[in-house]
CSV table of C-alpha atoms in Angstrom, one decimal:
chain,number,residue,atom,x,y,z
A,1,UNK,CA,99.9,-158.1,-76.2
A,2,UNK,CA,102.8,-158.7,-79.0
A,3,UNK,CA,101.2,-159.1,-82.6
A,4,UNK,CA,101.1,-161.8,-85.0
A,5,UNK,CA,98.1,-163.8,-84.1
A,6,UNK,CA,96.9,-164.2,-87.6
A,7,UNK,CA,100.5,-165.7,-88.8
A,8,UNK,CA,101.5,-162.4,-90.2
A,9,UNK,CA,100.7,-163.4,-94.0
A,10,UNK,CA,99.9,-159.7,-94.2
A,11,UNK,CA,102.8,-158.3,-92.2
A,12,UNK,CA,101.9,-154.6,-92.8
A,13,UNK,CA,98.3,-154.5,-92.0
A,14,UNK,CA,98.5,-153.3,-88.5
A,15,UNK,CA,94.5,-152.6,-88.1
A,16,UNK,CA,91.4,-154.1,-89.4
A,17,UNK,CA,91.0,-150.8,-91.4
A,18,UNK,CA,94.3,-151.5,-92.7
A,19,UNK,CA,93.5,-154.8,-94.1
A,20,UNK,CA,90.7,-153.7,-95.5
A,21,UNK,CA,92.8,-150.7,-97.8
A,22,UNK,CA,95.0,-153.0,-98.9
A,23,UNK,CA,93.1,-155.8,-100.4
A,24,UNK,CA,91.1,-153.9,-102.9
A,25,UNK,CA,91.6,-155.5,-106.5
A,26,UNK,CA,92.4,-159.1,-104.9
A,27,UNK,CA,90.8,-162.1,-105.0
A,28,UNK,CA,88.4,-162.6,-102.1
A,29,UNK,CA,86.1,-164.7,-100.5
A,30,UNK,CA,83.2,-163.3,-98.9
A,31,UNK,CA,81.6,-165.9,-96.3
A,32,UNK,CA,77.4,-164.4,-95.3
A,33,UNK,CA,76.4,-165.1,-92.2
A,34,UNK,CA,74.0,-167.4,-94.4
A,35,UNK,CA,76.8,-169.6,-94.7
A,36,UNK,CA,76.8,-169.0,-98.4
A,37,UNK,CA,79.4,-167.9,-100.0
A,38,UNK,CA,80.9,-165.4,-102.7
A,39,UNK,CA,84.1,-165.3,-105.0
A,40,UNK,CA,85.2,-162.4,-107.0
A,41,UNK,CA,87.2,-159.1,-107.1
A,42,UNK,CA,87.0,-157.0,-104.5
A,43,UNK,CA,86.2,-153.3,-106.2
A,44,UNK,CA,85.8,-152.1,-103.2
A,45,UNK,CA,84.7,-151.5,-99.6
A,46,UNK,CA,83.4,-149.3,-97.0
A,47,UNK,CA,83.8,-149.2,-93.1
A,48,UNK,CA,80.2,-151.3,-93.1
A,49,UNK,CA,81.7,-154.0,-94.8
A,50,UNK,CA,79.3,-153.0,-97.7
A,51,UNK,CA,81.6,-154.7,-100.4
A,52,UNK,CA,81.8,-154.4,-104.4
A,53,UNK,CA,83.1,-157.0,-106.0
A,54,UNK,CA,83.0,-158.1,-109.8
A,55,UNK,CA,83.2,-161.4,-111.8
A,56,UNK,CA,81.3,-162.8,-108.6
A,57,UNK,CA,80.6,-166.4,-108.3
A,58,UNK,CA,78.0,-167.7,-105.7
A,59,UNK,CA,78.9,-171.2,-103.8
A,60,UNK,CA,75.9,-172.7,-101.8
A,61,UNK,CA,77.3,-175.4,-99.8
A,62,UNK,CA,80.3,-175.6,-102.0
A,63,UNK,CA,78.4,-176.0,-105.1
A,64,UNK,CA,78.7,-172.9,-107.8
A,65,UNK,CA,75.2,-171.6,-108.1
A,66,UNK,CA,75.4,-168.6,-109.9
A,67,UNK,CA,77.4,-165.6,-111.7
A,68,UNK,CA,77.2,-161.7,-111.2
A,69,UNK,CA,79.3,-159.7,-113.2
A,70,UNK,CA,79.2,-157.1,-110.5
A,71,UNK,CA,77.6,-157.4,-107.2
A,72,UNK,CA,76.9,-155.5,-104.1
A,73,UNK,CA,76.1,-157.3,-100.9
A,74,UNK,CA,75.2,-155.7,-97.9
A,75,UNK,CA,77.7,-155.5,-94.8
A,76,UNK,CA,75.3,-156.8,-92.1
A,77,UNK,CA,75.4,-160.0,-94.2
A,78,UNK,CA,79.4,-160.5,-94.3
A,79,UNK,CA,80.5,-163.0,-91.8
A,80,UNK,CA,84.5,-162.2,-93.4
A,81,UNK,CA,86.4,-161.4,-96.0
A,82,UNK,CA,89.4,-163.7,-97.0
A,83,UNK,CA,92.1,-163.1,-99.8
A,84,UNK,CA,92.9,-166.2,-101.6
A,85,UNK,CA,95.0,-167.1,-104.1
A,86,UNK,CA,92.2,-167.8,-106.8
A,87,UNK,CA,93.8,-168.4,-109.7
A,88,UNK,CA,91.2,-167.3,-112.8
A,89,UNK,CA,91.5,-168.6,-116.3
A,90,UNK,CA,92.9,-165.6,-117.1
B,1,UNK,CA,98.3,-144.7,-109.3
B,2,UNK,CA,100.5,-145.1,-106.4
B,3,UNK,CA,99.1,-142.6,-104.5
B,4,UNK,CA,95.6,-143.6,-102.5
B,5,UNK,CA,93.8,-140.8,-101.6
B,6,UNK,CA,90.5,-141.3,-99.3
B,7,UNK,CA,88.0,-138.7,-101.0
B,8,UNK,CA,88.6,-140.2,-104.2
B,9,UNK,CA,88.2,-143.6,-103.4
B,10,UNK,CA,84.5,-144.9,-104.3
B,11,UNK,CA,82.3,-146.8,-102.5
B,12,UNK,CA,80.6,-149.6,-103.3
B,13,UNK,CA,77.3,-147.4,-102.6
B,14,UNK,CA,78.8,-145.3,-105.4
B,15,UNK,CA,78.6,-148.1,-107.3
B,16,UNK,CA,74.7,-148.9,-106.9
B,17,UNK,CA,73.9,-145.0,-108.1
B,18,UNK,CA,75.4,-146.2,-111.5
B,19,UNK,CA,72.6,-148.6,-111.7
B,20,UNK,CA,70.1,-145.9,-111.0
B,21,UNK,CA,67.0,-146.3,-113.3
B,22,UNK,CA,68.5,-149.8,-114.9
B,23,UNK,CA,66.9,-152.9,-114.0
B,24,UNK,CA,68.5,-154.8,-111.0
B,25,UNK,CA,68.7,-158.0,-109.5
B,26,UNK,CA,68.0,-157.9,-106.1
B,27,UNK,CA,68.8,-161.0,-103.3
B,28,UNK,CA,66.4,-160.5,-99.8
B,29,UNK,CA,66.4,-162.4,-97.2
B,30,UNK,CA,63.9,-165.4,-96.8
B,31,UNK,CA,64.9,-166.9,-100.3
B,32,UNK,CA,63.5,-163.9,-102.0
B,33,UNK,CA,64.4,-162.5,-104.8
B,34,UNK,CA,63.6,-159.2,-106.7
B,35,UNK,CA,63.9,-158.0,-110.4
B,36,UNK,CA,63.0,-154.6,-111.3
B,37,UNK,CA,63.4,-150.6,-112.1
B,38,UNK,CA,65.9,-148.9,-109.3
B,39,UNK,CA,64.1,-145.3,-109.0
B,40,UNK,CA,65.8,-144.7,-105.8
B,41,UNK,CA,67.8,-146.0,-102.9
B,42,UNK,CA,69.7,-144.8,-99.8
B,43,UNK,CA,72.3,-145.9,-97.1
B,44,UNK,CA,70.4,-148.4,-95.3
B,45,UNK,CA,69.7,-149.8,-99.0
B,46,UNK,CA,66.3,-149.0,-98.6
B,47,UNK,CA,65.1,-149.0,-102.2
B,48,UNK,CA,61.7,-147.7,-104.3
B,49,UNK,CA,61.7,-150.3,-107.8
B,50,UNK,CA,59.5,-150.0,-110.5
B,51,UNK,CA,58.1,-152.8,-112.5
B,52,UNK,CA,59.1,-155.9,-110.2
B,53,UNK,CA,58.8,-159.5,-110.6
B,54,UNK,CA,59.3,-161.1,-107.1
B,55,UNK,CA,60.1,-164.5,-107.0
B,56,UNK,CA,59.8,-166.5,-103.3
B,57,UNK,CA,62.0,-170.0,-103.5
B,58,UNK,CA,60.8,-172.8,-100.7
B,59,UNK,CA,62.0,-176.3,-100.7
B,60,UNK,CA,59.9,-179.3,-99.7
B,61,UNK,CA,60.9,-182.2,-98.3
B,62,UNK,CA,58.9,-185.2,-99.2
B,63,UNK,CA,58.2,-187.4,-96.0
B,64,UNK,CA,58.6,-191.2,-97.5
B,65,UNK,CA,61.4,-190.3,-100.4
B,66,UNK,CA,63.3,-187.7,-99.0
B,67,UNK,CA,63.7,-185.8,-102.1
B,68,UNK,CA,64.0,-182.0,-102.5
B,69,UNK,CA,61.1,-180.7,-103.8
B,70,UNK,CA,61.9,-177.0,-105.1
B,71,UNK,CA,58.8,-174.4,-105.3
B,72,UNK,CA,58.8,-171.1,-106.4
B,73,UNK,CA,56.0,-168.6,-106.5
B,74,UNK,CA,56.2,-165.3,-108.2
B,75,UNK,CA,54.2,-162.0,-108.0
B,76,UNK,CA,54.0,-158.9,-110.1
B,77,UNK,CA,54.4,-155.7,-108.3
B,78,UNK,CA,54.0,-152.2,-110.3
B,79,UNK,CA,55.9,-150.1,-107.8
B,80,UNK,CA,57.7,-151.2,-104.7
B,81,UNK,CA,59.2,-149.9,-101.8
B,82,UNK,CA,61.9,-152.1,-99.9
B,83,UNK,CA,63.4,-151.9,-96.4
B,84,UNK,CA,67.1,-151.8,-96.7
B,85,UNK,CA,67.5,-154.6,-93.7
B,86,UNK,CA,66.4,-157.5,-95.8
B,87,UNK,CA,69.1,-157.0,-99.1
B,88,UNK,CA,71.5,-159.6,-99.3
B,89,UNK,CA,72.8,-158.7,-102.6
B,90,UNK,CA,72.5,-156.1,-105.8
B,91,UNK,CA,73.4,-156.9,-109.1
B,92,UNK,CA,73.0,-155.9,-112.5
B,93,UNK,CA,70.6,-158.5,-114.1
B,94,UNK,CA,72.4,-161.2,-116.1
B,95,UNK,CA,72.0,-159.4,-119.8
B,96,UNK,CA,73.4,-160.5,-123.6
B,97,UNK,CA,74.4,-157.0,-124.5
């Protein structure tokens, strides 16, 4: 089974466990199962896909909803987690 | 910083004890959501709050015009426990200072 399903944007993530150590402080998407969805910075992360993330914006079918300086959302709820190249008003 | 080392890394449940005894924002399933006192939580994100206001959001459809009709009720609830399989979300609530 050779490697480089995803399209190898990430080339040295080798496991899911990998990815997830090396995207702390990016940008992210979080999709719910819900379908809704949440941008922010990932704080951080734990092998239940628990996530921290801060300067959180909530997206209901594609419409901004809501703002959380720092949220928590529970892993049973996370459908994935995507980087993206958000680029803030920073 | 270069160097990652696991014990020191926090978790994000790390990050909800900060919020112990502060008022939360809490999302549950079945467009629920919670606002209260966090006395105590665990793992499963089962939690015990203190002083909640719980406010349940439907949406009606009206049968001739179609338009979204949105309801909410709320409830006031002195001490609460909540089973950790219905959080969605935990947040600080939104505040000025």
């Amino acid at each position: 089974m050779s490697g480089g399903a995803g399209g190898g944007a990430v080339g040295s993530a080798k496991t899911p466990a990998d990815f997830l150590k090396s995207i702390r402080g990016r940008p992210v998407v979080v999709k719910l199962n819900s379908g809704v969805d949440y941008r922010g910075i990932l704080a951080c992360l734990d092998g239940y896909m628990n996530i921290a993330m801060e300067q959180t914006e909530e997206y209901v079918n594609g419409q901004l909803k809501n703002k959380y300086g720092d949220a928590f959302i529970r892993g049973n709820n996370v459908l994935y987690i995507s980087t993206t190249k958000r680029t803030l008003g920073d | 910083m270069a160097t990652e080392d696991d014990s020191a890394v926090k978790e994000p449940l790390d990050l909800i004890r900060l919020s112990l005894d502060e008022r939360i924002y809490v999302k549950l399933r079945s467009d629920r959501e919670l606002r209260g006192k966090l006395h105590a939580y665990d793992q499963h994100l089962n939690m015990i709050l203190g002083d909640v206001e719980e406010v349940v959001t439907s949406v009606e459809i009206d049968d001739e015009t179609y338009e979204e009709i949105v309801k909410t009720s709320k409830r006031h609830v002195q001490y609460l426990f909540v089973r950790g399989d219905g959080v969605i979300l935990v947040s600080p609530p939104l505040r000025t200072s």
